Structure formats: structure tokens, C-alpha cells
Amino acid sequence: MILGVIEHDRGKLNEASLEMLTLARALGSPVEAVLLGADAAAFQETLKEHGVSKIYEAKHEGLGDYAPRAWGKSVAQLVRAKNPRAVLAAGTDRGNEVMAHAGALLGVPVASNCTEIRPQDGVFEVTRLRWGGSLLEDAELRADPKLLTVAPHAVSAEPAPAPEIAVEAFSPTLEEADWRVRVVAREEREQKGVPLTEAKVVVGGGRGVGSAEGFKILEELAELLGGAVGGSRVATNNGWRPHSDQIGQTGVQIAPDLYIACGISGAIQHIVGVKGAKYILAINKDPEAPIFQRADFGIVGDLHEVVPALIEEIKKVKGK
Amino acid sequence: MRVLVCVKRVPDTGARFELTPDGRDIDTRNLEFTISPHEECAVEEAIRLVEQHGGESAVLTLGPEAAAEQLREALAKGIDKGVLLETDGSEWDPAATAQAIAQAVRELESADGPFDLVLFGNESADAGYYQVGVRVADALDRPCVAGVKGLKVENGKAQARREASGGWEIYELPLPCVVTVKEGINVPRHPSLRGIMTAKKKEIRRLTPEKPAMQLVKKGLRKPPERGGECEILGEGVAAVPKAVEKLKEIGVI
Ligand SMILES: Cc1cc2nc3c(=O)[nH]c(=O)nc-3n(C[C@H](O)[C@H](O)[C@H](O)COP(=O)(O)OP(=O)(O)OC[C@H]3O[C@@H](n4cnc5c(N)ncnc54)[C@H](O)[C@@H]3O)c2cc1C
Ligand SMILES: Nc1ncnc2c1ncn2[C@@H]1O[C@H](COP(=O)(O)O)[C@@H](O)[C@H]1O
């Protein structure tokens, strides 16, 4: 049996779980799923559509809202009881956290953020992300049971209906100490303008921008194109932009139609955040900057002259 | 308050990765070394907490002798003590790393008293297993939350904030506890000249953990397909602007 850990937030399914199930089905059958802190009824149809033949519905008062250790311990107990060949979750914040707890309790490592899994006798050959996706690692997972998480967007979610789906309740044994770490409150974030991760055009600024003030022209350009502003780690570390604007390995990953990189050298840890961009326009005064090897279009020049000229020209074209 | 922070030495790869001819490793011959930005923030958080509440901070790494360099950097910023779990520099899987760190924490605590807080990065820069901190917490039977971008310690409790879709999740943990940190929680300081001088005199304790059998074994590294295509240079300076605007029209963003 292959077991999938279904991720949800207060009953709302995380789509990355369906990508995980697509990969899980390639490892063997049956594919079964464990659901924590939610009723199986709401998920039954979708999971059946994606090849799940049984849902283990964990019932416990400690599984109300998200509680990482209680979720991980429940998974570990189910694994001990049912002996799946492999256990998979989505490679998200929660998926990796729950599997880390399960792995710790079961005494086996987790192969996290896999993009490919090739089962061999007793060993799984996996390909997983390293350096935030800048490199791929081929590795051997020798442990038993095999715990893995699937890198988001590594495969697309394909439905493959199971003939039937059963629901089996199970009651994990949890102590209060297991669920004392849980979400106790939430705060909504106020959002000004288009969110960076959804913008069709992103104007990114790096060291070349020089100051928080310097970002004004980038903001103007972004506004003109209906986009958002982001930055490199140098820009956020210098306090020119809030960290939530950082693009790259330890920031956000974006996939706009156009990314305009201004005064950014093009370090791999930055570029990994814009791999999904359709087009990249680089503005940099150094013709040798690595960004020109990754961009589609380039302007060699001082951004403090080029960006204002660009703004004027776009205004002209737009008839403003 | 006593705070321990765990960091990992990794190559500072710069603009692109060069692999060794056998494809097993990054060619580090011309590279400097660093730690993950998340861990830099964890170091900063440890220093701030001790500045605020008094007490002592320590930094720990499992790695080759050369990783003492990363400990010295943290000591130069204001961490009080260093601990090096010395290895031959070969790769350890996350279960083995966590086991060795947990064992070291037990030893350090029996000598000098318990740590109220053990800090980690959310993920290491190179391997990105996303699990060593959580595993150490479970091995020590301490509460833990991962991916934290806001931390307050008060009255024997830690309040941790973590970014989730559209907002923040808030967690409360009793001390002693374990927290893994994400970049953005603070802006790390640079070491001062005086810090660099005093760091040379600070103590680094060395322990030699035994390497168990690995259950997750790296076989090789590959570069993923890169963004293809040639870069079309549109020109120099403002003279290139009309052509650039033509392109923006062509691709449909104007
Ligand atoms: C583990 C790890 C994770 C990291 N994660 C991230 C991440 O998530 N995001 C990220 O961005 N970085 C990240 N980094 C840092 C990354 O390696 C680079 O240091 C960083 O991206 C460089 O930022 P930059 O391009 O703004 O600065 P620089 O590399 O200093 O480049 C500045 C560029 O601006 C150009 N320039 C200067 N003045 C002008 C001007 N007036 N007009 C036009 N061009 C000008 C220069 O020619 C140069 O090319 C990470 C590093 C590590 C080790
Ligand atoms: N070799 C190591 N020595 C010390 N700390 C480590 C080591 N490897 C990982 N860590 C810590 O554990 C965190 C998570 O690592 P990982 O599970 O590899 O993604 C890192 O950010 C570090 O804080």
C-alpha cells in the first residue's frame, strides 16, 4: 500500500496534495490516504477522482486546527499499524513539517522535495531538489518505511478515478503535549496593490538601485505596467524593501509574463525565483553581468537613466 | 536565558554552480563558504534574545574542521560560545545529523544547564531537507514550530508567528522549546572590528560524533534545464529605450 498524507487548511484541500497523489500512483497500488482534523465526507469525491481507494480519517480532539506534532504522530501511528511501503506528502511548509515529525518518531529520514521516485528492490532511487531547485540530486532512500515529500509543481495533478472509496476511522493515541503547539490565532495581511506572486509584470531591484529612495522609479514603472515590485536579497537586507518582496531561494518564487531585473547581477539563488517568468528584461551597467546570460532582452546602462526614460516612453505610447 | 543556534557550512556559490568532473559534488576550489540566510537570521535572533533577557548564547555546527570559520563569524557577531561536532566532511543524512546534534545538546546541558531555546534555520541552503530542527526537537521531547518569521519570549513562553496563505498563523510554545527560523524575521548585523578581535579568544568546544550508517545517500548532482534562449541586447543606455518599448508591446505587456 502507498499512503498519501492529505494537506488541508481548515477543511480546504491544498492542490499540491493532488500532485503528490499523481506521483504516489506510479509507485504501486492501492493508494490510500490519511486525513487529519477534517471530515472525510468533504474530500471523498475528489480523492476518489485521484485514485484513492481508502481514507483513514483520524479522530481526536487534539487534531482540531493544525498542530504539527499531533499530525506527525498520528501519521507515524497509522504507518506502524498499516505498514505502507511508502508514505508521501506535499513538499509544502506543512507537508515537510508533518513528515519531519513522523520521520523522527519512526526513526527514518525523509526524502524531501522529490521530483521523481524510482522504486527498486528495497531501495527507492529519488531525484530531489537541492539549493532551492538550482540543482537536482539523485539519491538512494534505503530506509523502511520510505517517507517522501513531493516538490510542488514537479508533476501536474492528473485524475485517475478509483472504482470505489472506503472510509475508515482511526483514533491516534495523543497526549496533550503533542497538540500544545498548534495555531492559536490568525491575522489577515493587508494587501496593497497586486501581490508579487500574482503580478503579470514584476520590476525587481538589486544593489544597483542603491537606496530605498531609488526604488521610487521602479514603483512608478511597475504601476504603469499594472505590476508589482520585488528585489534581490541585497535590497531586502539593506532595508530598502521589506523581506516579503525578496525573490529567490530564500524569498518567493514568481512566474510573471515579464520580469524586469534592474541592477541585479543574476546570482543563481536569485534566478531560481524567476525561472517561471515568460520573459526577462535585464537592465545592468555591466555587460558581463551573469543576468545577461539568463535574460531574453538586455539594456546595458545605468538604471537611474534608463528606467525614467522607459517610463516616459511608455507614457507616450499609452497616450498619457 | 540560554540560547543555542545550529548552523551549517555551505559553499557561497555566486552566479552559477560548477560541478566536479564526476558530478557528485559542487566544485568548491574557488569558492568561499557561508551559512544559509535563514541561519544568519537565527544567529541574529539568538544574539537579540540574550541582549534583551540576559544569559548566554552558543552556536553549534556539525561539519569539517574548516566549519570553525562559520562558528567564528557567529562569535564575532556576539554569540558567546562555539561547539564544533567534527566530521571528516562527508555528507550526513538528516536523521544522522539530528541524532548527533541532540546527543551534543544533552552533553552540553548536563555540563552547563539547559537551553531555554534551540534555534535552527527552516532549511539548510544546500541539502534543504527541511527536517533537522524538528527531529532534534522530537529527540529531546521539546515543543517545536518551523518556519518562524516573528518570535517573542515572555514569562516562560515563546510566541511564534509564521506566514501562511494570506496572513499569519500564531503559535505558543512553553520553554524550553525549539524554533526553526526563516529569513525576514530580522535583519542580521555585520560583525564589528572589535567583535572579530574578541571572537578569536572565545571558546570553541570540540566533540567527535560517530557517523552511523546513512539511510539517504547522495549519488550525484545535476543541473536542471536552464532558461533557454539567447539574450538580445537592445542597446546601450537611454538609446535602447524605444526598442525596449517595442518589445514590451510585442510580448503584450503594453
Ligand atoms: C543560500 C543562499 C540563499 C540566497 N537566497 C537569495 C534569494 O532568495 N534572493 C536573492 O536575491 N539572493 C539570494 N542570495 C544572495 C545571492 O547569492 C546574491 O548575493 C544576491 O542575489 C545579489 O544581489 P544583487 O544582484 O542585487 O547584488 P550584486 O550581486 O551586488 O549585483 C548588483 C548588480 O547591479 C549592477 N549595477 C550597479 N549599479 C548599477 C546601476 N546604476 N545601473 C544598472 N546596474 C547597476 C552591477 O553591475 C551588478 O551586476 C542567497 C545566497 C545564498 C548563499
Ligand atoms: N551539519 C549541520 N550542523 C548544524 N546544524 C545543521 C546541520 N545541518 C542542518 N542543520 C540545521 O538544521 C536546519 C535545517 O536543515 P535541513 O533539515 O538540512 O534542511 C539548518 O538550517 C540548520 O540550522
XYZ file of C-alpha atoms and ligand atoms in Angstrom:
650
model
C 0.000 0.000 0.000
C 1.108 3.566 -0.683
C -0.104 6.141 1.831
C -0.681 9.792 0.974
C -0.945 12.462 3.670
C -3.648 14.892 2.572
C -2.952 18.528 3.342
C -5.728 20.988 4.029
C -6.240 24.213 5.895
C -9.424 24.190 7.954
C -11.070 21.825 5.505
C -9.770 23.427 2.306
C -7.711 20.965 0.256
C -4.222 22.050 -0.795
C -3.905 21.296 -4.535
C -0.297 20.180 -4.035
C -1.775 17.048 -2.417
C -3.258 16.052 -5.787
C 0.157 16.388 -7.455
C 1.502 14.171 -4.669
C -1.211 11.573 -5.347
C -0.339 11.543 -9.053
C 3.232 10.606 -8.185
C 2.066 8.159 -5.486
C 0.007 6.177 -8.021
C 3.137 5.488 -10.047
C 4.690 3.702 -7.058
C 2.121 0.950 -6.665
C -1.396 0.222 -5.534
C -3.592 0.540 -3.661
C -3.141 4.220 -2.886
C -4.720 5.148 0.413
C -4.872 8.467 2.208
C -4.800 9.816 5.721
C -6.832 12.863 6.666
C -6.224 14.716 9.910
C -8.522 17.219 11.563
C -11.245 17.169 8.893
C -14.254 15.097 7.874
C -13.670 12.620 5.087
C -17.059 13.397 3.541
C -15.906 16.707 2.079
C -12.833 15.125 0.431
C -14.205 11.755 -0.626
C -15.212 12.641 -4.197
C -12.011 14.488 -5.064
C -9.751 11.827 -3.585
C -11.626 9.032 -5.353
C -11.238 11.002 -8.582
C -7.485 10.951 -7.934
C -7.209 7.228 -7.343
C -7.552 6.914 -3.575
C -9.363 3.704 -2.563
C -9.471 4.316 1.176
C -9.357 7.291 3.527
C -8.156 6.877 7.091
C -9.988 9.569 8.973
C -8.124 10.423 12.166
C -10.461 11.260 15.010
C -9.106 13.086 18.031
C -9.838 16.271 19.931
C -6.168 17.270 19.589
C -6.436 17.357 15.789
C -8.756 20.352 15.516
C -6.681 23.114 13.976
C -3.206 22.488 12.558
C -0.881 21.010 15.210
C 2.379 19.806 13.627
C 3.472 17.234 16.193
C -0.039 15.787 16.723
C -0.432 15.444 12.938
C 3.018 13.862 12.565
C 2.495 11.473 15.460
C -0.887 10.369 14.067
C 0.768 9.616 10.721
C 3.533 7.651 12.471
C 0.977 5.565 14.385
C -1.016 4.807 11.267
C 2.183 3.794 9.488
C 3.039 1.382 12.301
C -0.443 -0.126 12.154
C -0.792 -0.443 8.368
C 2.799 -0.888 7.164
C 2.626 1.063 3.912
C 5.560 0.627 1.557
C 5.865 4.388 1.168
C 4.338 7.480 2.727
C 4.091 10.691 0.727
C 3.078 14.269 1.462
C 3.296 17.508 -0.488
C 6.611 19.367 -0.137
C 4.977 22.410 1.410
C 5.706 24.096 4.764
C 3.141 21.884 6.451
C 3.881 18.723 4.467
C 7.585 18.881 5.222
C 6.934 19.716 8.878
C 4.444 16.881 9.479
C 6.702 14.365 7.719
C 9.722 15.558 9.739
C 7.830 14.682 12.925
C 6.650 11.359 11.500
C 10.195 10.552 10.357
C 11.648 11.441 13.746
C 9.127 9.212 15.536
C 9.679 6.335 13.102
C 13.456 6.779 13.154
C 13.839 7.191 9.388
C 14.937 10.156 7.254
C 12.503 11.894 4.915
C 13.480 12.358 1.260
C 12.033 15.830 0.880
C 11.031 17.734 -2.255
C 11.327 14.844 -4.680
C 10.617 15.397 -8.355
C 10.975 11.745 -9.362
C 10.760 8.461 -7.457
C 12.008 5.190 -8.967
C 11.282 2.163 -6.737
C 13.866 -0.624 -6.863
C 14.101 -3.727 -4.684
C 14.175 -2.426 -1.141
C 15.590 0.923 -2.245
C 13.968 3.969 -3.822
C 16.039 5.975 -6.232
C 14.849 9.549 -5.994
C 15.572 12.865 -7.622
C 15.150 15.753 -5.246
C 15.652 19.499 -5.190
C 18.787 21.000 -3.710
C 19.690 24.666 -3.373
C 16.037 25.652 -3.661
C 15.803 23.960 -7.062
C 19.049 25.320 -8.537
C 20.414 21.765 -8.539
C 18.932 18.285 -8.727
C 20.223 15.477 -6.550
C 19.980 11.784 -7.372
C 19.836 9.855 -4.127
C 19.075 6.460 -2.687
C 16.486 6.131 0.060
C 17.350 2.920 1.891
C 15.185 3.322 4.997
C 11.977 1.442 5.740
C 9.252 2.646 5.637
C 10.033 5.146 2.887
C 8.979 8.683 3.735
C 8.974 11.258 0.948
C 7.595 14.659 0.083
C 6.888 15.812 -3.459
C 8.177 19.175 -4.688
C 5.244 21.429 -5.622
C 4.798 21.824 -9.422
C 7.134 18.877 -10.115
C 4.260 16.937 -11.675
C 0.829 18.123 -12.719
C -2.182 16.654 -10.960
C -3.883 14.103 -13.236
C -7.145 12.497 -12.204
C -7.359 8.673 -12.411
C -10.565 7.580 -10.703
C -10.592 4.688 -8.241
C -13.585 2.350 -8.642
C -14.596 2.864 -5.032
C -13.524 4.713 -1.946
C -13.905 3.489 1.642
C -13.586 5.493 4.820
C -12.057 4.009 7.955
C -11.931 5.958 11.191
C -8.860 5.637 13.368
C -8.089 7.045 16.773
C -4.474 8.033 17.339
C -3.144 7.983 20.892
C -2.104 11.541 21.648
C -1.115 13.351 24.808
C -1.773 16.985 25.481
C 1.938 17.670 24.982
C 1.503 16.539 21.367
C -1.006 19.204 20.472
C 0.092 22.074 22.709
C 1.863 23.510 19.664
C -0.995 24.472 17.391
C -2.394 27.510 15.634
C -3.895 29.606 18.428
C -4.689 32.725 16.403
C -4.530 34.117 12.878
C -4.002 37.556 11.405
C -5.017 38.609 7.919
C -2.421 40.552 5.984
C -3.394 43.849 4.445
C -2.528 43.841 0.765
C -1.644 46.960 -1.168
C -1.783 46.609 -4.950
C -1.128 43.389 -6.871
C 0.541 40.618 -4.829
C 4.077 39.852 -6.049
C 3.259 36.196 -6.670
C 0.268 37.007 -8.879
C 1.553 40.042 -10.804
C 1.856 39.729 -14.601
C 4.771 42.156 -14.585
C 7.375 42.318 -11.839
C 10.050 45.004 -11.613
C 12.933 43.735 -9.489
C 15.657 45.889 -7.996
C 19.054 44.937 -6.615
C 22.198 46.542 -5.293
C 22.339 48.793 -8.340
C 19.221 50.626 -7.144
C 21.335 51.998 -4.321
C 18.736 53.044 -1.744
C 15.130 52.826 -0.617
C 14.592 56.164 -2.411
C 15.952 54.638 -5.593
C 13.024 52.194 -5.656
C 10.579 55.052 -6.375
C 11.248 54.882 -10.119
C 10.826 51.103 -10.036
C 7.478 51.534 -8.310
C 6.408 54.048 -10.910
C 7.365 51.676 -13.722
C 5.548 48.772 -12.055
C 2.411 50.845 -11.542
C 2.433 51.946 -15.157
C 2.510 48.294 -16.256
C -0.006 47.106 -13.651
C 2.682 45.114 -11.898
C 4.475 44.757 -8.595
C 7.962 45.499 -7.244
C 10.353 42.876 -5.886
C 14.004 42.776 -5.038
C 17.172 40.818 -4.516
C 18.476 39.805 -1.124
C 20.797 42.794 -1.169
C 17.777 45.095 -1.459
C 15.911 43.450 1.424
C 18.988 43.007 3.618
C 19.787 46.695 3.303
C 16.262 47.506 4.390
C 15.399 49.145 1.031
C 12.458 46.745 0.693
C 10.552 44.556 3.158
C 11.671 40.939 3.185
C 8.327 39.819 1.750
C 9.498 41.418 -1.533
C 12.582 39.190 -1.786
C 12.698 36.971 -4.854
C 14.768 33.784 -4.874
C 15.835 30.718 -2.953
C 15.015 32.117 0.481
C 12.333 34.502 -0.765
C 9.365 33.999 -3.077
C 9.264 32.278 -6.441
C 7.363 34.142 -9.143
C 6.112 33.355 -12.652
C 5.091 36.647 -14.305
C 4.808 37.285 -18.054
C 7.656 39.766 -17.732
C 10.372 40.254 -15.143
C 12.418 43.440 -15.386
C 15.656 42.997 -13.440
C 17.228 46.356 -12.575
C 20.725 46.471 -11.096
C 20.662 42.755 -10.312
C 23.721 40.635 -11.107
C 21.813 37.387 -11.661
C 23.125 35.117 -8.912
C 21.722 31.611 -9.148
C 19.923 31.985 -5.788
C 18.036 34.951 -7.218
C 17.382 33.458 -10.648
C 15.838 30.313 -9.170
C 12.989 32.567 -8.028
C 12.185 33.801 -11.567
C 12.591 30.566 -13.507
C 8.880 30.632 -14.239
C 8.969 34.074 -15.913
C 7.989 34.053 -19.610
C 10.353 36.910 -20.463
C 13.173 38.614 -18.613
C 14.436 42.100 -19.460
C 17.711 42.977 -17.742
C 18.960 46.496 -17.146
C 22.531 46.456 -15.885
C 25.527 48.713 -16.427
C 27.954 45.782 -16.581
C 27.786 43.991 -19.964
C 29.486 40.981 -18.341
C 26.859 40.563 -15.601
C 25.549 36.961 -15.498
C 21.961 38.232 -15.671
C 22.523 38.810 -19.423
C 23.042 35.073 -19.861
C 19.623 34.402 -18.377
C 17.567 37.250 -19.773
C 15.727 37.404 -23.105
C 16.365 41.124 -23.636
C 19.022 43.360 -22.204
C 19.869 47.026 -21.896
C 23.426 47.863 -20.920
C 23.241 51.057 -18.945
C 22.640 52.945 -15.723
C 19.177 52.093 -14.413
C 18.837 55.583 -12.934
C 18.844 56.929 -16.503
C 17.220 54.022 -18.336
C 14.212 53.458 -16.056
C 12.976 57.101 -16.098
C 13.384 57.169 -19.893
C 11.452 53.925 -20.121
C 8.667 55.417 -18.006
C 8.444 58.480 -20.267
C 8.400 56.400 -23.433
C 5.688 54.045 -22.104
C 3.587 57.043 -21.065
C 3.954 58.455 -24.569
C 2.903 55.183 -26.160
C -0.034 54.860 -23.808
C -1.010 58.438 -24.661
C -0.795 59.705 -21.093
C 18.127 32.841 29.193
C 20.302 30.303 27.384
C 20.007 30.019 23.616
C 21.673 27.594 21.225
C 21.705 28.133 17.455
C 22.685 25.492 14.879
C 24.279 26.431 11.547
C 25.685 24.553 8.564
C 28.747 25.439 6.482
C 27.889 25.636 2.759
C 29.708 26.980 -0.309
C 28.846 30.531 -1.354
C 28.236 29.601 -4.959
C 27.822 33.036 -6.512
C 26.485 33.334 -10.022
C 26.484 29.686 -11.115
C 27.253 26.193 -9.953
C 30.296 24.329 -11.207
C 30.235 20.587 -10.544
C 33.237 18.328 -10.054
C 34.052 16.165 -13.112
C 32.424 13.085 -11.516
C 29.227 15.080 -10.953
C 28.997 14.144 -7.296
C 29.731 17.492 -5.716
C 29.971 21.203 -6.230
C 33.471 22.221 -7.241
C 34.394 24.380 -4.262
C 38.018 25.077 -5.188
C 37.417 28.752 -5.938
C 34.571 29.358 -3.523
C 34.148 30.997 -0.156
C 31.903 29.418 2.451
C 28.903 30.744 4.291
C 25.708 29.665 6.077
C 22.101 29.850 4.936
C 20.375 33.253 5.190
C 17.768 31.602 7.443
C 20.560 30.579 9.800
C 22.088 34.068 9.742
C 18.733 35.281 10.990
C 18.667 32.545 13.649
C 22.081 33.721 14.847
C 20.833 37.316 14.953
C 17.718 36.243 16.872
C 19.837 34.405 19.461
C 22.019 37.492 19.995
C 18.974 39.757 20.351
C 17.229 37.449 22.810
C 20.294 37.367 25.070
C 20.712 41.154 24.738
C 17.082 41.504 25.851
C 16.825 38.886 28.552
C 20.444 38.406 29.643
C 22.077 34.994 29.719
C 24.294 33.220 27.260
C 24.264 32.108 23.635
C 26.085 29.302 21.864
C 26.478 28.296 18.210
C 26.889 24.706 17.056
C 27.805 23.107 13.768
C 28.381 19.580 12.560
C 30.979 19.579 9.841
C 34.672 19.505 8.964
C 37.351 21.320 10.947
C 37.045 24.211 8.467
C 33.496 24.851 9.718
C 35.113 26.543 12.731
C 35.207 29.550 10.357
C 31.400 29.747 10.418
C 31.419 29.479 14.222
C 33.950 32.339 14.434
C 31.725 34.502 12.279
C 28.817 33.983 14.665
C 31.102 34.598 17.643
C 32.269 37.838 16.011
C 28.656 38.992 15.799
C 28.126 38.417 19.509
C 27.442 34.737 20.217
C 29.309 33.695 23.374
C 30.499 30.137 22.729
C 31.084 27.744 19.855
C 30.653 23.985 19.545
C 32.125 22.005 16.651
C 30.909 18.462 16.056
C 33.829 17.491 13.917
C 33.379 15.120 10.979
C 35.525 14.094 8.027
C 33.483 16.464 5.877
C 31.438 13.735 4.177
C 27.704 14.123 3.864
C 25.340 13.153 6.717
C 21.687 12.407 6.207
C 19.149 14.433 8.201
C 18.361 11.631 10.677
C 22.049 11.177 11.482
C 22.695 14.929 11.742
C 19.755 15.390 14.112
C 20.795 12.438 16.234
C 24.315 13.829 16.660
C 23.042 17.329 17.451
C 20.518 16.021 20.008
C 23.249 13.976 21.683
C 25.538 17.012 21.808
C 22.751 19.148 23.313
C 22.322 16.574 26.084
C 26.054 16.661 26.815
C 26.253 20.464 26.774
C 23.207 20.737 29.005
C 24.491 18.278 31.571
C 27.670 20.363 31.808
C 26.255 23.914 31.742
C 22.499 23.707 32.318
C 19.524 23.570 29.964
C 18.943 25.733 26.886
C 15.638 27.591 27.014
C 15.605 27.813 23.265
C 17.324 25.928 20.450
C 17.180 27.741 17.103
C 17.627 26.332 13.600
C 17.204 27.530 10.060
C 13.993 26.387 8.368
C 16.098 24.543 5.814
C 19.791 24.208 5.061
C 20.931 26.112 1.968
C 22.494 23.139 0.209
C 20.629 19.942 1.146
C 17.300 21.532 2.040
C 15.975 18.528 3.966
C 13.545 20.713 5.939
C 13.756 18.458 8.994
C 16.864 18.605 11.188
C 15.391 21.122 13.663
C 12.078 19.284 14.020
C 13.880 15.979 14.541
C 16.124 17.405 17.252
C 13.005 18.730 18.999
C 11.371 15.304 18.938
C 14.577 13.594 20.085
C 14.722 15.966 23.073
C 10.943 15.799 23.527
C 10.549 19.573 23.245
C 7.800 21.520 21.539
C 8.729 22.904 18.134
C 7.415 25.100 15.392
C 9.043 25.532 11.976
C 9.282 28.430 9.512
C 9.011 31.221 12.063
C 9.216 34.887 10.970
C 8.387 36.533 14.297
C 9.392 35.480 17.815
C 8.670 36.899 21.267
C 9.769 35.312 24.533
C 7.940 36.294 27.719
C 7.037 34.673 31.041
C 8.434 31.267 30.197
C 6.614 31.158 26.866
C 7.507 31.771 23.255
C 5.065 33.265 20.786
C 5.919 32.411 17.201
C 4.450 33.859 14.010
C 4.527 32.090 10.722
C 3.430 33.234 7.291
C 0.576 31.282 5.741
C -1.565 31.966 2.701
C -2.949 35.465 3.063
C -1.698 36.158 6.569
C -0.058 34.941 9.748
C -0.511 31.897 11.967
C 0.342 32.354 15.621
C 1.691 29.587 17.851
C 2.517 29.476 21.551
C 5.212 27.242 22.973
C 6.280 26.667 26.568
C 10.033 26.898 27.207
C 12.294 25.028 26.710
C 11.466 24.716 23.042
C 12.838 24.531 19.507
C 12.126 27.044 16.742
C 13.216 26.969 13.100
C 13.589 30.400 11.579
C 13.023 31.891 8.132
C 14.843 34.859 6.650
C 12.825 38.028 7.216
C 12.435 37.565 10.985
C 15.120 40.256 11.420
C 17.920 41.968 9.563
C 21.205 40.385 10.658
C 24.019 42.627 11.815
C 27.554 42.634 10.470
C 30.375 41.820 12.862
C 32.253 44.817 14.261
C 36.032 45.050 14.153
C 36.091 44.615 17.912
C 33.769 41.625 17.580
C 36.176 39.997 15.170
C 39.072 40.532 17.588
C 37.224 39.177 20.652
C 35.908 36.193 18.665
C 39.464 34.915 18.364
C 39.583 34.467 22.125
C 36.176 32.867 22.557
C 35.963 29.187 23.377
C 35.163 26.549 20.741
C 34.386 23.154 22.190
C 35.079 20.152 20.000
C 33.231 16.867 20.098
C 33.605 13.969 17.688
C 30.303 12.243 16.959
C 30.266 8.793 15.468
C 28.826 8.512 11.980
C 26.010 5.949 11.774
C 25.005 4.114 8.593
C 23.336 6.521 6.138
C 19.786 5.773 5.041
C 19.501 8.580 2.498
C 22.555 8.663 0.275
C 23.500 11.257 -2.308
C 24.612 9.653 -5.580
C 25.125 12.633 -7.812
C 24.155 16.168 -8.742
C 22.720 17.528 -11.969
C 21.868 20.944 -13.280
C 18.199 21.343 -14.145
C 17.421 22.662 -17.627
C 18.143 26.392 -17.664
C 16.024 29.129 -19.157
C 16.850 28.739 -22.785
C 17.472 31.286 -25.478
C 19.904 33.953 -26.386
C 19.762 37.352 -24.793
C 19.045 40.056 -27.334
C 20.940 43.190 -26.330
C 18.665 46.082 -27.263
C 21.367 48.702 -26.955
C 23.155 50.950 -24.538
C 21.608 53.423 -22.111
C 18.557 55.524 -22.947
C 19.142 54.950 -26.660
C 17.810 51.416 -26.179
C 14.521 52.560 -24.696
C 12.368 52.885 -27.871
C 13.384 49.366 -28.905
C 12.585 48.066 -25.425
C 9.113 49.572 -25.553
C 8.575 47.909 -28.961
C 9.452 44.573 -27.329
C 7.071 45.187 -24.445
C 4.306 45.825 -26.989
C 5.261 42.693 -28.908
C 5.018 40.462 -25.856
C 1.740 42.061 -24.892
C 2.516 43.785 -21.602
C 1.702 47.228 -23.010
C 21.910 30.146 0.470
C 21.707 31.455 -0.175
C 20.409 31.868 -0.471
C 20.200 33.080 -1.108
N 18.914 33.453 -1.395
C 18.715 34.572 -2.131
C 17.400 34.982 -2.530
O 16.391 34.371 -2.154
N 17.279 36.077 -3.322
C 18.366 36.807 -3.750
O 18.178 37.786 -4.471
N 19.594 36.478 -3.345
C 19.801 35.390 -2.549
N 21.069 35.076 -2.156
C 22.159 36.041 -2.434
C 22.718 35.939 -3.849
O 23.738 34.965 -3.876
C 23.330 37.288 -4.309
O 24.278 37.702 -3.358
C 22.298 38.400 -4.483
O 21.200 37.923 -5.253
C 22.944 39.579 -5.167
O 22.035 40.652 -5.237
P 22.212 41.794 -6.342
O 22.160 41.177 -7.680
O 21.221 42.833 -6.000
O 23.638 42.404 -5.987
P 25.028 42.265 -6.747
O 25.368 40.853 -6.982
O 25.983 43.099 -5.994
O 24.757 42.911 -8.170
C 24.469 44.254 -8.390
C 24.407 44.470 -9.890
O 23.937 45.782 -10.142
C 24.661 46.329 -11.241
N 24.594 47.784 -11.070
C 25.177 48.546 -10.115
N 24.830 49.827 -10.261
C 24.020 49.897 -11.334
C 23.324 50.952 -11.990
N 23.405 52.218 -11.547
N 22.578 50.655 -13.069
C 22.470 49.369 -13.521
N 23.109 48.342 -12.953
C 23.859 48.592 -11.858
C 26.049 45.751 -11.120
O 26.671 45.723 -12.391
C 25.743 44.338 -10.610
O 25.609 43.419 -11.666
C 21.303 33.892 -1.461
C 22.584 33.483 -1.141
C 22.800 32.289 -0.502
C 24.190 31.865 -0.161
N 25.512 19.894 9.699
C 24.741 20.708 10.436
N 25.256 21.313 11.541
C 24.491 22.142 12.306
N 23.210 22.427 12.017
C 22.658 21.850 10.934
C 23.383 20.965 10.095
N 22.562 20.562 9.092
C 21.377 21.184 9.302
N 21.435 21.965 10.401
C 20.388 22.841 10.950
O 19.127 22.343 10.605
C 18.433 23.259 9.755
C 17.597 22.504 8.751
O 18.423 21.723 7.914
P 17.858 20.691 6.837
O 16.973 19.744 7.575
O 19.077 20.058 6.263
O 17.112 21.494 5.820
C 19.523 24.136 9.168
O 19.048 25.401 8.766
C 20.485 24.236 10.340
O 20.031 25.187 11.286
